[in-house]
mmCIF file of C-alpha atoms and ligand atoms in Angstrom:
data_model
loop_
_atom_site.group_PDB
_atom_site.id
_atom_site.type_symbol
_atom_site.label_atom_id
_atom_site.label_comp_id
_atom_site.label_asym_id
_atom_site.label_seq_id
_atom_site.Cartn_x
_atom_site.Cartn_y
_atom_site.Cartn_z
ATOM 1 C CA MET S 23 0.067 0.023 0.023
ATOM 2 C CA SER S 24 1.372 3.398 -0.959
ATOM 3 C CA GLY S 25 1.179 6.535 1.277
ATOM 4 C CA SER S 26 2.114 6.950 4.982
ATOM 5 C CA ILE S 27 -0.927 5.419 6.676
ATOM 6 C CA LYS S 28 -0.748 1.870 7.754
ATOM 7 C CA ALA S 29 -3.654 -0.363 8.838
ATOM 8 C CA VAL S 30 -2.929 -1.578 12.329
ATOM 9 C CA ILE S 31 -4.699 -4.324 14.325
ATOM 10 C CA ARG S 32 -5.107 -2.494 17.594
ATOM 11 C CA GLY S 33 -7.325 -4.908 19.520
ATOM 12 C CA LEU S 34 -8.458 -8.639 19.112
ATOM 13 C CA GLY S 35 -11.367 -10.510 20.658
ATOM 14 C CA ALA S 36 -12.706 -14.046 20.480
ATOM 15 C CA PHE S 37 -15.813 -15.878 21.550
ATOM 16 C CA ILE S 38 -16.113 -19.704 21.589
ATOM 17 C CA PRO S 39 -19.414 -21.171 22.707
ATOM 18 C CA PRO S 40 -18.787 -23.302 25.992
ATOM 19 C CA ASN S 41 -20.481 -26.564 24.697
ATOM 20 C CA VAL S 42 -17.848 -29.004 23.728
ATOM 21 C CA LEU S 43 -18.386 -31.957 21.234
ATOM 22 C CA THR S 44 -15.658 -34.442 21.573
ATOM 23 C CA ASN S 45 -14.532 -37.238 19.185
ATOM 24 C CA PHE S 46 -15.878 -39.706 21.612
ATOM 25 C CA ASP S 47 -19.309 -37.898 21.417
ATOM 26 C CA LEU S 48 -19.124 -38.230 17.591
ATOM 27 C CA GLU S 49 -18.459 -42.024 17.926
ATOM 28 C CA LYS S 50 -22.045 -42.267 19.361
ATOM 29 C CA MET S 51 -23.485 -40.271 16.416
ATOM 30 C CA VAL S 52 -21.845 -41.720 13.348
ATOM 31 C CA ASP S 53 -19.686 -44.658 12.254
ATOM 32 C CA THR S 54 -16.346 -43.126 13.277
ATOM 33 C CA THR S 55 -13.647 -43.364 15.894
ATOM 34 C CA ASP S 56 -11.562 -40.931 17.926
ATOM 35 C CA GLU S 57 -8.598 -42.646 16.348
ATOM 36 C CA TRP S 58 -9.584 -42.009 12.824
ATOM 37 C CA ILE S 59 -10.509 -38.357 13.447
ATOM 38 C CA LEU S 60 -7.287 -37.573 15.272
ATOM 39 C CA THR S 61 -4.953 -39.298 12.815
ATOM 40 C CA ARG S 62 -6.649 -37.981 9.634
ATOM 41 C CA THR S 63 -7.313 -34.436 10.988
ATOM 42 C CA GLY S 64 -5.668 -33.767 14.247
ATOM 43 C CA ILE S 65 -8.925 -32.603 15.711
ATOM 44 C CA ARG S 66 -9.867 -33.778 19.294
ATOM 45 C CA GLU S 67 -12.940 -31.614 19.931
ATOM 46 C CA ARG S 68 -15.001 -28.662 18.645
ATOM 47 C CA HIS S 69 -17.426 -26.184 20.184
ATOM 48 C CA ILE S 70 -21.095 -26.042 19.269
ATOM 49 C CA ALA S 71 -23.368 -23.013 19.725
ATOM 50 C CA GLU S 72 -26.515 -23.290 21.732
ATOM 51 C CA LYS S 73 -29.867 -23.619 19.938
ATOM 52 C CA GLY S 74 -30.835 -20.221 18.862
ATOM 53 C CA GLN S 75 -27.401 -18.732 19.208
ATOM 54 C CA LYS S 76 -26.570 -16.768 16.020
ATOM 55 C CA ALA S 77 -23.502 -15.791 14.097
ATOM 56 C CA SER S 78 -24.255 -12.142 15.255
ATOM 57 C CA ASP S 79 -24.412 -13.245 18.862
ATOM 58 C CA LEU S 80 -20.959 -14.873 18.838
ATOM 59 C CA GLY S 81 -19.508 -12.091 16.674
ATOM 60 C CA ALA S 82 -20.794 -9.360 18.966
ATOM 61 C CA GLU S 83 -19.222 -10.962 21.958
ATOM 62 C CA ALA S 84 -15.865 -11.167 20.076
ATOM 63 C CA ALA S 85 -16.326 -7.579 18.933
ATOM 64 C CA ARG S 86 -16.934 -6.267 22.456
ATOM 65 C CA GLU S 87 -13.594 -7.746 23.686
ATOM 66 C CA ALA S 88 -11.781 -6.547 20.592
ATOM 67 C CA LEU S 89 -13.022 -2.884 21.097
ATOM 68 C CA SER S 90 -12.108 -3.079 24.834
ATOM 69 C CA ASN S 91 -8.632 -4.346 23.953
ATOM 70 C CA ALA S 92 -8.242 -1.546 21.386
ATOM 71 C CA GLY S 93 -9.382 1.088 23.988
ATOM 72 C CA LEU S 94 -12.180 2.168 21.691
ATOM 73 C CA SER S 95 -15.976 2.210 21.903
ATOM 74 C CA ALA S 96 -18.615 1.248 19.314
ATOM 75 C CA ALA S 97 -19.196 5.021 18.691
ATOM 76 C CA ASP S 98 -15.530 5.264 17.387
ATOM 77 C CA LEU S 99 -16.351 2.709 14.575
ATOM 78 C CA ASP S 100 -16.437 3.994 11.032
ATOM 79 C CA LEU S 101 -17.279 0.535 9.367
ATOM 80 C CA ILE S 102 -18.185 -3.011 10.273
ATOM 81 C CA ILE S 103 -17.258 -5.929 7.937
ATOM 82 C CA VAL S 104 -18.378 -9.374 8.946
ATOM 83 C CA ALA S 105 -16.889 -12.460 7.134
ATOM 84 C CA THR S 106 -19.366 -15.318 7.401
ATOM 85 C CA ILE S 107 -20.816 -18.212 5.419
ATOM 86 C CA THR S 108 -23.404 -18.943 8.138
ATOM 87 C CA PRO S 109 -25.163 -15.527 8.430
ATOM 88 C CA ASP S 110 -28.117 -15.037 10.741
ATOM 89 C CA MET S 111 -30.228 -14.856 7.624
ATOM 90 C CA PHE S 112 -29.875 -13.878 3.986
ATOM 91 C CA PHE S 113 -30.726 -10.329 4.917
ATOM 92 C CA PRO S 114 -30.543 -8.180 6.977
ATOM 93 C CA SER S 115 -26.741 -8.754 7.061
ATOM 94 C CA THR S 116 -25.124 -10.217 10.141
ATOM 95 C CA ALA S 117 -22.954 -7.098 10.168
ATOM 96 C CA CYS S 118 -26.178 -4.966 10.628
ATOM 97 C CA ASN S 119 -27.213 -7.193 13.503
ATOM 98 C CA ILE S 120 -23.808 -6.767 15.168
ATOM 99 C CA GLN S 121 -23.916 -2.931 14.606
ATOM 100 C CA ASN S 122 -27.267 -2.946 16.330
ATOM 101 C CA LYS S 123 -26.014 -5.174 19.203
ATOM 102 C CA LEU S 124 -22.966 -3.032 19.761
ATOM 103 C CA GLY S 125 -24.899 0.336 19.373
ATOM 104 C CA ALA S 126 -22.436 1.490 16.654
ATOM 105 C CA LYS S 127 -23.457 4.147 14.111
ATOM 106 C CA CYS S 128 -21.608 3.257 10.978
ATOM 107 C CA GLY S 129 -21.844 1.320 7.599
ATOM 108 C CA ALA S 130 -21.966 -2.468 7.912
ATOM 109 C CA PHE S 131 -21.745 -5.360 5.443
ATOM 110 C CA ASP S 132 -21.122 -9.024 5.093
ATOM 111 C CA LEU S 133 -18.452 -10.736 3.155
ATOM 112 C CA ALA S 134 -18.591 -14.262 1.864
ATOM 113 C CA ALA S 135 -15.142 -15.807 1.015
ATOM 114 C CA ALA S 136 -15.680 -19.055 3.208
ATOM 115 C CA CYS S 137 -12.583 -20.033 5.155
ATOM 116 C CA SER S 138 -10.588 -17.142 3.577
ATOM 117 C CA GLY S 139 -13.126 -14.741 5.121
ATOM 118 C CA PHE S 140 -11.062 -13.117 7.735
ATOM 119 C CA PRO S 141 -7.894 -12.277 5.696
ATOM 120 C CA TYR S 142 -10.286 -11.123 2.722
ATOM 121 C CA ALA S 143 -12.066 -8.818 5.160
ATOM 122 C CA LEU S 144 -8.741 -7.571 6.627
ATOM 123 C CA SER S 145 -7.574 -6.719 3.085
ATOM 124 C CA VAL S 146 -10.799 -4.829 2.396
ATOM 125 C CA ALA S 147 -10.408 -2.836 5.591
ATOM 126 C CA GLU S 148 -6.806 -2.111 4.846
ATOM 127 C CA GLY S 149 -7.838 -0.646 1.441
ATOM 128 C CA PHE S 150 -10.477 1.649 3.148
ATOM 129 C CA ILE S 151 -7.889 2.826 5.738
ATOM 130 C CA CYS S 152 -4.978 3.349 3.446
ATOM 131 C CA SER S 153 -7.236 5.357 1.090
ATOM 132 C CA GLY S 154 -7.884 7.677 4.008
ATOM 133 C CA MET S 155 -11.616 6.984 3.769
ATOM 134 C CA TYR S 156 -12.090 5.265 7.204
ATOM 135 C CA LYS S 157 -10.031 5.345 10.443
ATOM 136 C CA ASN S 158 -11.383 2.680 12.561
ATOM 137 C CA ILE S 159 -12.864 -0.531 11.222
ATOM 138 C CA LEU S 160 -14.225 -3.555 13.020
ATOM 139 C CA VAL S 161 -13.480 -6.874 11.080
ATOM 140 C CA VAL S 162 -15.370 -9.973 12.411
ATOM 141 C CA GLY S 163 -15.201 -13.590 11.448
ATOM 142 C CA SER S 164 -18.219 -15.529 12.892
ATOM 143 C CA GLU S 165 -19.583 -18.925 12.058
ATOM 144 C CA VAL S 166 -22.416 -21.222 13.382
ATOM 145 C CA LEU S 167 -21.484 -24.068 11.093
ATOM 146 C CA SER S 168 -23.277 -26.589 13.229
ATOM 147 C CA GLY S 169 -26.588 -25.485 11.732
ATOM 148 C CA PHE S 170 -25.361 -26.278 8.251
ATOM 149 C CA ILE S 171 -23.743 -29.624 8.695
ATOM 150 C CA ASP S 172 -25.311 -33.017 7.852
ATOM 151 C CA TRP S 173 -24.831 -34.762 11.191
ATOM 152 C CA LYS S 174 -25.217 -38.147 9.479
ATOM 153 C CA ASP S 175 -22.329 -37.595 7.088
ATOM 154 C CA ARG S 176 -19.277 -38.773 8.800
ATOM 155 C CA SER S 177 -16.955 -37.354 6.165
ATOM 156 C CA THR S 178 -17.866 -33.815 7.017
ATOM 157 C CA CYS S 179 -19.536 -33.649 10.503
ATOM 158 C CA VAL S 180 -16.331 -34.398 12.420
ATOM 159 C CA LEU S 181 -14.434 -31.523 10.884
ATOM 160 C CA PHE S 182 -16.196 -28.302 11.722
ATOM 161 C CA GLY S 183 -16.959 -26.103 14.849
ATOM 162 C CA ASP S 184 -18.557 -22.803 15.868
ATOM 163 C CA GLY S 185 -16.869 -19.673 16.999
ATOM 164 C CA ALA S 186 -16.146 -16.063 16.376
ATOM 165 C CA GLY S 187 -13.063 -13.683 16.393
ATOM 166 C CA ALA S 188 -12.831 -9.858 15.884
ATOM 167 C CA ALA S 189 -10.154 -7.315 15.118
ATOM 168 C CA VAL S 190 -10.346 -3.517 15.433
ATOM 169 C CA VAL S 191 -8.227 -2.264 12.620
ATOM 170 C CA CYS S 192 -7.098 1.412 12.859
ATOM 171 C CA GLY S 193 -5.113 3.767 10.566
ATOM 172 C CA GLU S 194 -1.726 4.894 12.022
ATOM 173 C CA LYS S 195 0.570 7.425 10.280
ATOM 174 C CA ASN S 196 4.254 6.982 9.691
ATOM 175 C CA GLY S 197 4.499 3.895 11.969
ATOM 176 C CA GLU S 198 6.583 0.686 11.620
ATOM 177 C CA ARG S 199 3.775 -1.732 12.651
ATOM 178 C CA GLY S 200 0.680 -2.725 10.650
ATOM 179 C CA ILE S 201 -0.310 -4.596 7.435
ATOM 180 C CA LEU S 202 2.687 -4.613 5.060
ATOM 181 C CA ALA S 203 0.947 -6.498 2.168
ATOM 182 C CA SER S 204 -2.239 -8.527 1.411
ATOM 183 C CA LEU S 205 -3.616 -10.605 -1.346
ATOM 184 C CA MET S 206 -6.938 -12.222 -2.330
ATOM 185 C CA GLY S 207 -7.365 -14.949 -4.916
ATOM 186 C CA SER S 208 -10.336 -16.940 -6.356
ATOM 187 C CA ASP S 209 -10.973 -19.787 -8.761
ATOM 188 C CA GLY S 210 -14.774 -20.058 -9.315
ATOM 189 C CA SER S 211 -14.192 -22.987 -11.800
ATOM 190 C CA GLN S 212 -13.594 -25.215 -8.770
ATOM 191 C CA ALA S 213 -16.674 -24.119 -6.872
ATOM 192 C CA ASP S 214 -18.129 -27.619 -6.721
ATOM 193 C CA VAL S 215 -15.488 -29.166 -4.408
ATOM 194 C CA LEU S 216 -16.800 -27.255 -1.406
ATOM 195 C CA LYS S 217 -20.291 -25.716 -1.104
ATOM 196 C CA ILE S 218 -23.666 -25.430 0.511
ATOM 197 C CA PRO S 219 -25.703 -25.746 -2.695
ATOM 198 C CA GLY S 220 -29.322 -25.135 -1.509
ATOM 199 C CA GLY S 221 -31.375 -22.269 -0.330
ATOM 200 C CA GLY S 222 -30.008 -19.685 -2.779
ATOM 201 C CA SER S 223 -31.313 -18.701 -6.213
ATOM 202 C CA ALA S 224 -29.803 -21.856 -7.767
ATOM 203 C CA PHE S 225 -31.870 -24.089 -5.654
ATOM 204 C CA PRO S 226 -34.536 -22.162 -3.626
ATOM 205 C CA THR S 227 -35.616 -23.985 -0.541
ATOM 206 C CA SER S 228 -38.248 -26.538 -1.365
ATOM 207 C CA GLU S 229 -39.444 -29.867 -0.014
ATOM 208 C CA GLU S 230 -37.099 -31.399 -2.653
ATOM 209 C CA THR S 231 -33.977 -29.478 -1.675
ATOM 210 C CA LEU S 232 -34.582 -30.400 1.966
ATOM 211 C CA LYS S 233 -35.165 -34.074 1.145
ATOM 212 C CA SER S 234 -31.943 -34.054 -0.894
ATOM 213 C CA GLY S 235 -30.014 -32.352 1.994
ATOM 214 C CA LEU S 236 -28.861 -29.436 -0.325
ATOM 215 C CA HIS S 237 -29.048 -27.095 2.664
ATOM 216 C CA THR S 238 -26.021 -28.798 4.268
ATOM 217 C CA LEU S 239 -22.173 -28.464 3.477
ATOM 218 C CA LYS S 240 -20.823 -30.735 0.760
ATOM 219 C CA MET S 241 -17.042 -31.487 0.250
ATOM 220 C CA GLN S 242 -14.851 -33.440 -1.989
ATOM 221 C CA GLY S 243 -12.377 -33.781 0.876
ATOM 222 C CA SER S 244 -9.339 -35.234 -0.821
ATOM 223 C CA ASP S 245 -9.433 -32.778 -3.701
ATOM 224 C CA VAL S 246 -9.768 -29.740 -1.341
ATOM 225 C CA PHE S 247 -6.900 -31.283 0.673
ATOM 226 C CA LYS S 248 -4.424 -31.126 -2.251
ATOM 227 C CA ILE S 249 -5.523 -27.741 -3.579
ATOM 228 C CA ALA S 250 -5.279 -26.277 -0.117
ATOM 229 C CA VAL S 251 -1.656 -27.245 0.404
ATOM 230 C CA ARG S 252 -0.610 -26.003 -3.092
ATOM 231 C CA THR S 253 -2.515 -22.783 -2.687
ATOM 232 C CA MET S 254 -1.579 -21.736 0.800
ATOM 233 C CA ASP S 255 2.166 -22.593 -0.074
ATOM 234 C CA VAL S 256 2.043 -20.118 -2.986
ATOM 235 C CA ALA S 257 -0.009 -17.507 -1.173
ATOM 236 C CA VAL S 258 2.556 -17.320 1.628
ATOM 237 C CA ARG S 259 5.443 -16.852 -0.847
ATOM 238 C CA ASP S 260 3.547 -14.348 -2.932
ATOM 239 C CA VAL S 261 2.575 -12.074 0.151
ATOM 240 C CA LEU S 262 6.111 -12.190 1.299
ATOM 241 C CA GLN S 263 7.427 -11.198 -2.013
ATOM 242 C CA LYS S 264 4.857 -8.307 -2.039
ATOM 243 C CA SER S 265 6.022 -7.097 1.369
ATOM 244 C CA GLY S 266 9.691 -7.329 0.621
ATOM 245 C CA TYR S 267 10.486 -10.220 2.920
ATOM 246 C CA THR S 268 11.611 -13.899 2.695
ATOM 247 C CA LEU S 269 10.342 -17.200 4.360
ATOM 248 C CA ALA S 270 13.302 -16.890 6.796
ATOM 249 C CA ASP S 271 11.919 -13.559 8.152
ATOM 250 C CA ILE S 272 8.603 -15.134 9.279
ATOM 251 C CA ASP S 273 8.304 -15.212 13.136
ATOM 252 C CA CYS S 274 4.786 -16.679 13.186
ATOM 253 C CA LEU S 275 2.608 -18.247 10.500
ATOM 254 C CA ILE S 276 -1.158 -18.222 11.306
ATOM 255 C CA PRO S 277 -2.791 -20.659 8.786
ATOM 256 C CA HIS S 278 -6.414 -21.463 8.381
ATOM 257 C CA GLN S 279 -7.078 -24.337 10.774
ATOM 258 C CA ALA S 280 -8.792 -27.018 8.665
ATOM 259 C CA ASN S 281 -6.612 -30.159 9.095
ATOM 260 C CA MET S 282 -3.361 -30.767 11.062
ATOM 261 C CA ARG S 283 -2.071 -32.828 8.093
ATOM 262 C CA ILE S 284 -2.587 -29.763 5.782
ATOM 263 C CA LEU S 285 -0.813 -27.526 8.225
ATOM 264 C CA GLN S 286 2.123 -29.982 8.432
ATOM 265 C CA ALA S 287 2.358 -30.299 4.600
ATOM 266 C CA VAL S 288 2.256 -26.429 4.254
ATOM 267 C CA SER S 289 4.891 -26.071 6.903
ATOM 268 C CA GLU S 290 7.195 -28.611 5.413
ATOM 269 C CA ARG S 291 6.925 -27.092 1.882
ATOM 270 C CA LEU S 292 7.650 -23.627 3.397
ATOM 271 C CA GLU S 293 10.439 -25.205 5.613
ATOM 272 C CA LEU S 294 9.116 -23.597 8.640
ATOM 273 C CA PRO S 295 9.887 -25.227 12.038
ATOM 274 C CA PRO S 296 6.913 -26.188 14.140
ATOM 275 C CA GLU S 297 7.532 -23.363 16.758
ATOM 276 C CA LYS S 298 6.833 -20.751 13.916
ATOM 277 C CA VAL S 299 3.448 -22.198 12.949
ATOM 278 C CA PHE S 300 0.395 -21.587 15.197
ATOM 279 C CA ILE S 301 -1.962 -24.588 15.560
ATOM 280 C CA ASN S 302 -5.186 -24.828 17.522
ATOM 281 C CA VAL S 303 -7.255 -27.106 15.163
ATOM 282 C CA ASP S 304 -7.160 -29.784 17.809
ATOM 283 C CA ARG S 305 -9.430 -27.789 20.129
ATOM 284 C CA TYR S 306 -11.748 -26.086 17.706
ATOM 285 C CA GLY S 307 -11.930 -27.986 14.384
ATOM 286 C CA ASN S 308 -12.481 -25.921 11.355
ATOM 287 C CA MET S 309 -14.386 -22.645 12.208
ATOM 288 C CA SER S 310 -14.192 -21.344 8.611
ATOM 289 C CA SER S 311 -13.840 -17.484 8.564
ATOM 290 C CA ALA S 312 -13.389 -17.457 12.413
ATOM 291 C CA SER S 313 -10.329 -19.741 12.248
ATOM 292 C CA THR S 314 -7.464 -17.421 11.409
ATOM 293 C CA VAL S 315 -8.661 -14.571 13.673
ATOM 294 C CA VAL S 316 -9.107 -16.846 16.676
ATOM 295 C CA ALA S 317 -5.720 -18.301 15.962
ATOM 296 C CA LEU S 318 -4.194 -14.885 15.855
ATOM 297 C CA TYR S 319 -6.000 -13.818 19.012
ATOM 298 C CA GLU S 320 -4.712 -16.985 20.863
ATOM 299 C CA ALA S 321 -1.115 -16.453 19.394
ATOM 300 C CA VAL S 322 -0.933 -12.964 20.632
ATOM 301 C CA LYS S 323 -2.571 -13.813 24.110
ATOM 302 C CA HIS S 324 -0.031 -16.624 24.631
ATOM 303 C CA GLY S 325 3.040 -14.716 23.633
ATOM 304 C CA ARG S 326 3.637 -16.612 20.383
ATOM 305 C CA VAL S 327 3.291 -13.322 18.589
ATOM 306 C CA LYS S 328 5.202 -10.310 20.046
ATOM 307 C CA LYS S 329 5.759 -6.782 19.279
ATOM 308 C CA GLY S 330 7.988 -6.277 16.158
ATOM 309 C CA ASP S 331 7.336 -9.852 14.878
ATOM 310 C CA LEU S 332 6.640 -10.546 11.232
ATOM 311 C CA VAL S 333 3.256 -12.468 11.233
ATOM 312 C CA VAL S 334 1.639 -14.082 8.072
ATOM 313 C CA LEU S 335 -1.893 -15.138 7.833
ATOM 314 C CA VAL S 336 -2.910 -17.520 5.141
ATOM 315 C CA ALA S 337 -6.253 -19.151 4.488
ATOM 316 C CA PHE S 338 -8.076 -21.207 1.787
ATOM 317 C CA GLY S 339 -11.704 -22.132 1.349
ATOM 318 C CA GLY S 340 -14.743 -22.614 -0.747
ATOM 319 C CA GLY S 341 -15.114 -20.492 -3.836
ATOM 320 C CA LEU S 342 -12.437 -21.392 -4.190
ATOM 321 C CA THR S 343 -10.780 -18.604 -2.450
ATOM 322 C CA TRP S 344 -7.504 -17.873 -0.819
ATOM 323 C CA ALA S 345 -5.858 -14.916 0.982
ATOM 324 C CA ALA S 346 -2.818 -13.944 2.852
ATOM 325 C CA THR S 347 -1.640 -10.970 4.931
ATOM 326 C CA ALA S 348 1.733 -9.963 6.032
ATOM 327 C CA ILE S 349 1.683 -7.962 9.278
ATOM 328 C CA ARG S 350 4.633 -6.265 11.366
ATOM 329 C CA TRP S 351 3.225 -6.712 14.854
HETATM 330 O O1 UT7 R 405 -11.444 -25.169 5.172
HETATM 331 C C1 UT7 R 405 -11.170 -25.729 3.949
HETATM 332 C C2 UT7 R 405 -12.162 -26.906 3.738
HETATM 333 N N1 UT7 R 405 -11.864 -28.141 4.254
HETATM 334 C C3 UT7 R 405 -10.698 -28.737 4.268
HETATM 335 O O2 UT7 R 405 -9.540 -28.164 4.021
HETATM 336 C C4 UT7 R 405 -10.663 -30.241 4.442
HETATM 337 C C5 UT7 R 405 -9.814 -30.917 3.416
HETATM 338 N N2 UT7 R 405 -9.832 -32.326 3.516
HETATM 339 C C6 UT7 R 405 -9.510 -33.085 4.555
HETATM 340 O O3 UT7 R 405 -9.181 -32.682 5.625
HETATM 341 C C7 UT7 R 405 -9.443 -34.535 4.347
HETATM 342 O O4 UT7 R 405 -9.591 -34.839 2.933
HETATM 343 C C8 UT7 R 405 -10.585 -35.333 5.170
HETATM 344 C C9 UT7 R 405 -10.189 -35.330 6.571
HETATM 345 C C10 UT7 R 405 -11.874 -34.770 4.932
HETATM 346 C C11 UT7 R 405 -10.557 -36.834 4.756
HETATM 347 O O5 UT7 R 405 -9.376 -37.356 4.932
HETATM 348 P P1 UT7 R 405 -8.699 -38.413 3.719
HETATM 349 O O6 UT7 R 405 -7.398 -38.884 4.305
HETATM 350 O O7 UT7 R 405 -8.738 -37.514 2.464
HETATM 351 O O8 UT7 R 405 -9.799 -39.443 3.666
HETATM 352 P P2 UT7 R 405 -10.707 -39.884 2.463
HETATM 353 O O9 UT7 R 405 -11.830 -38.930 2.199
HETATM 354 O O10 UT7 R 405 -9.898 -40.388 1.396
HETATM 355 O O11 UT7 R 405 -11.409 -41.181 3.139
HETATM 356 C C12 UT7 R 405 -10.656 -42.350 3.564
HETATM 357 C C13 UT7 R 405 -11.763 -43.343 4.056
HETATM 358 C C14 UT7 R 405 -13.022 -43.560 3.218
HETATM 359 O O12 UT7 R 405 -13.281 -44.983 3.275
HETATM 360 P P3 UT7 R 405 -13.030 -45.932 2.018
HETATM 361 O O13 UT7 R 405 -13.703 -45.250 0.890
HETATM 362 O O14 UT7 R 405 -11.483 -45.850 1.840
HETATM 363 O O15 UT7 R 405 -13.530 -47.257 2.575
HETATM 364 C C15 UT7 R 405 -14.031 -42.812 3.966
HETATM 365 O O16 UT7 R 405 -15.304 -43.372 3.817
HETATM 366 O O17 UT7 R 405 -12.140 -42.913 5.373
HETATM 367 C C16 UT7 R 405 -13.493 -42.998 5.415
HETATM 368 N N3 UT7 R 405 -14.032 -41.897 6.286
HETATM 369 C C17 UT7 R 405 -14.199 -42.020 7.650
HETATM 370 N N4 UT7 R 405 -13.992 -43.115 8.409
HETATM 371 C C18 UT7 R 405 -14.121 -42.910 9.723
HETATM 372 C C19 UT7 R 405 -14.444 -40.596 6.026
HETATM 373 N N5 UT7 R 405 -14.748 -39.987 7.137
HETATM 374 C C20 UT7 R 405 -14.618 -40.877 8.078
HETATM 375 C C21 UT7 R 405 -14.843 -40.799 9.553
HETATM 376 N N6 UT7 R 405 -14.533 -41.784 10.275
HETATM 377 N N7 UT7 R 405 -15.201 -39.611 10.148
#
């Protein structure tokens, strides 16, 4: 980004619903085992929202913590962007519902980029801030995936969890810290490998779509696996090149948390030692657009990301989409 304004993450927050669903619980629901889930995915447990708990409920909780950590109030916000593929409803947007819950008075919109949602939204926020249009932007990633999973399909129901994270992104002049570079990518020709096909204008909800289960998530897991590894590897290299750094400069990689084997394969390709790669997929499963922001929140909280560090976020998801952000913390 040109100019002297940098987009800086000034405060982070997270909200994970307390209800835990372990692999052993899943053993009682579908034909699976803790051993299969652990060895194939690295996931031990995930959290599930309460009945009636919406993406805006989780997102607003995370946002309140992020605002408090940033030392700002809702009145200071110029814009709210919510990354989600499990919105409260088609419209009003989940962002409008969060705006109302916080009592903010600003523009608000949702952004759908599946698991790449948080770095996508961060990139959009960076654009608004560096253009000088806005100063303080709330970026939220919030998902209640449990409402969109086929709980009889063992190949998907073991993978996902609910949660939300939020970041308050502010413009700072002439500083060292902040977003150094970001990138967004997509390949709509591969849309079929990961999707929720029903309920939109392609297949409006009907008795037939419900019977066929079109309202639940469908995934061609092994295809997604291979593309994820390849794409995240390239995205990290590209965003580093854009920011003028190399792989050796990375202090902490915050990858989208979908599967431990994907994270290991990406780390190996990038030749990053395990201590430089943040992992929490074992405790939350894949929370789609909430994954990277919750991982960043925890990495900062537990001292894995410190002032001055070079942090790289990278994500990959349905669309297909991918995104990466290089940040001087
Ligand atoms: O956020 C981005 C979106 N998602 C991802 O990035 C996920 C990417 N993909 C993956 O993580 C992996 O592909 C999976 C974890 C989904 C699957 O692992 P895999 O090693 O690719 O297994 P597979 O799909 O090739 O299935 C192997 C076997 C199959 O049985 P057969 O056909 O070999 O007899 C499946 O039916 O494992 C079976 N299987 C299960 N067995 C026990 C699939 N799910 C389960 C299960 N428990 N939960």
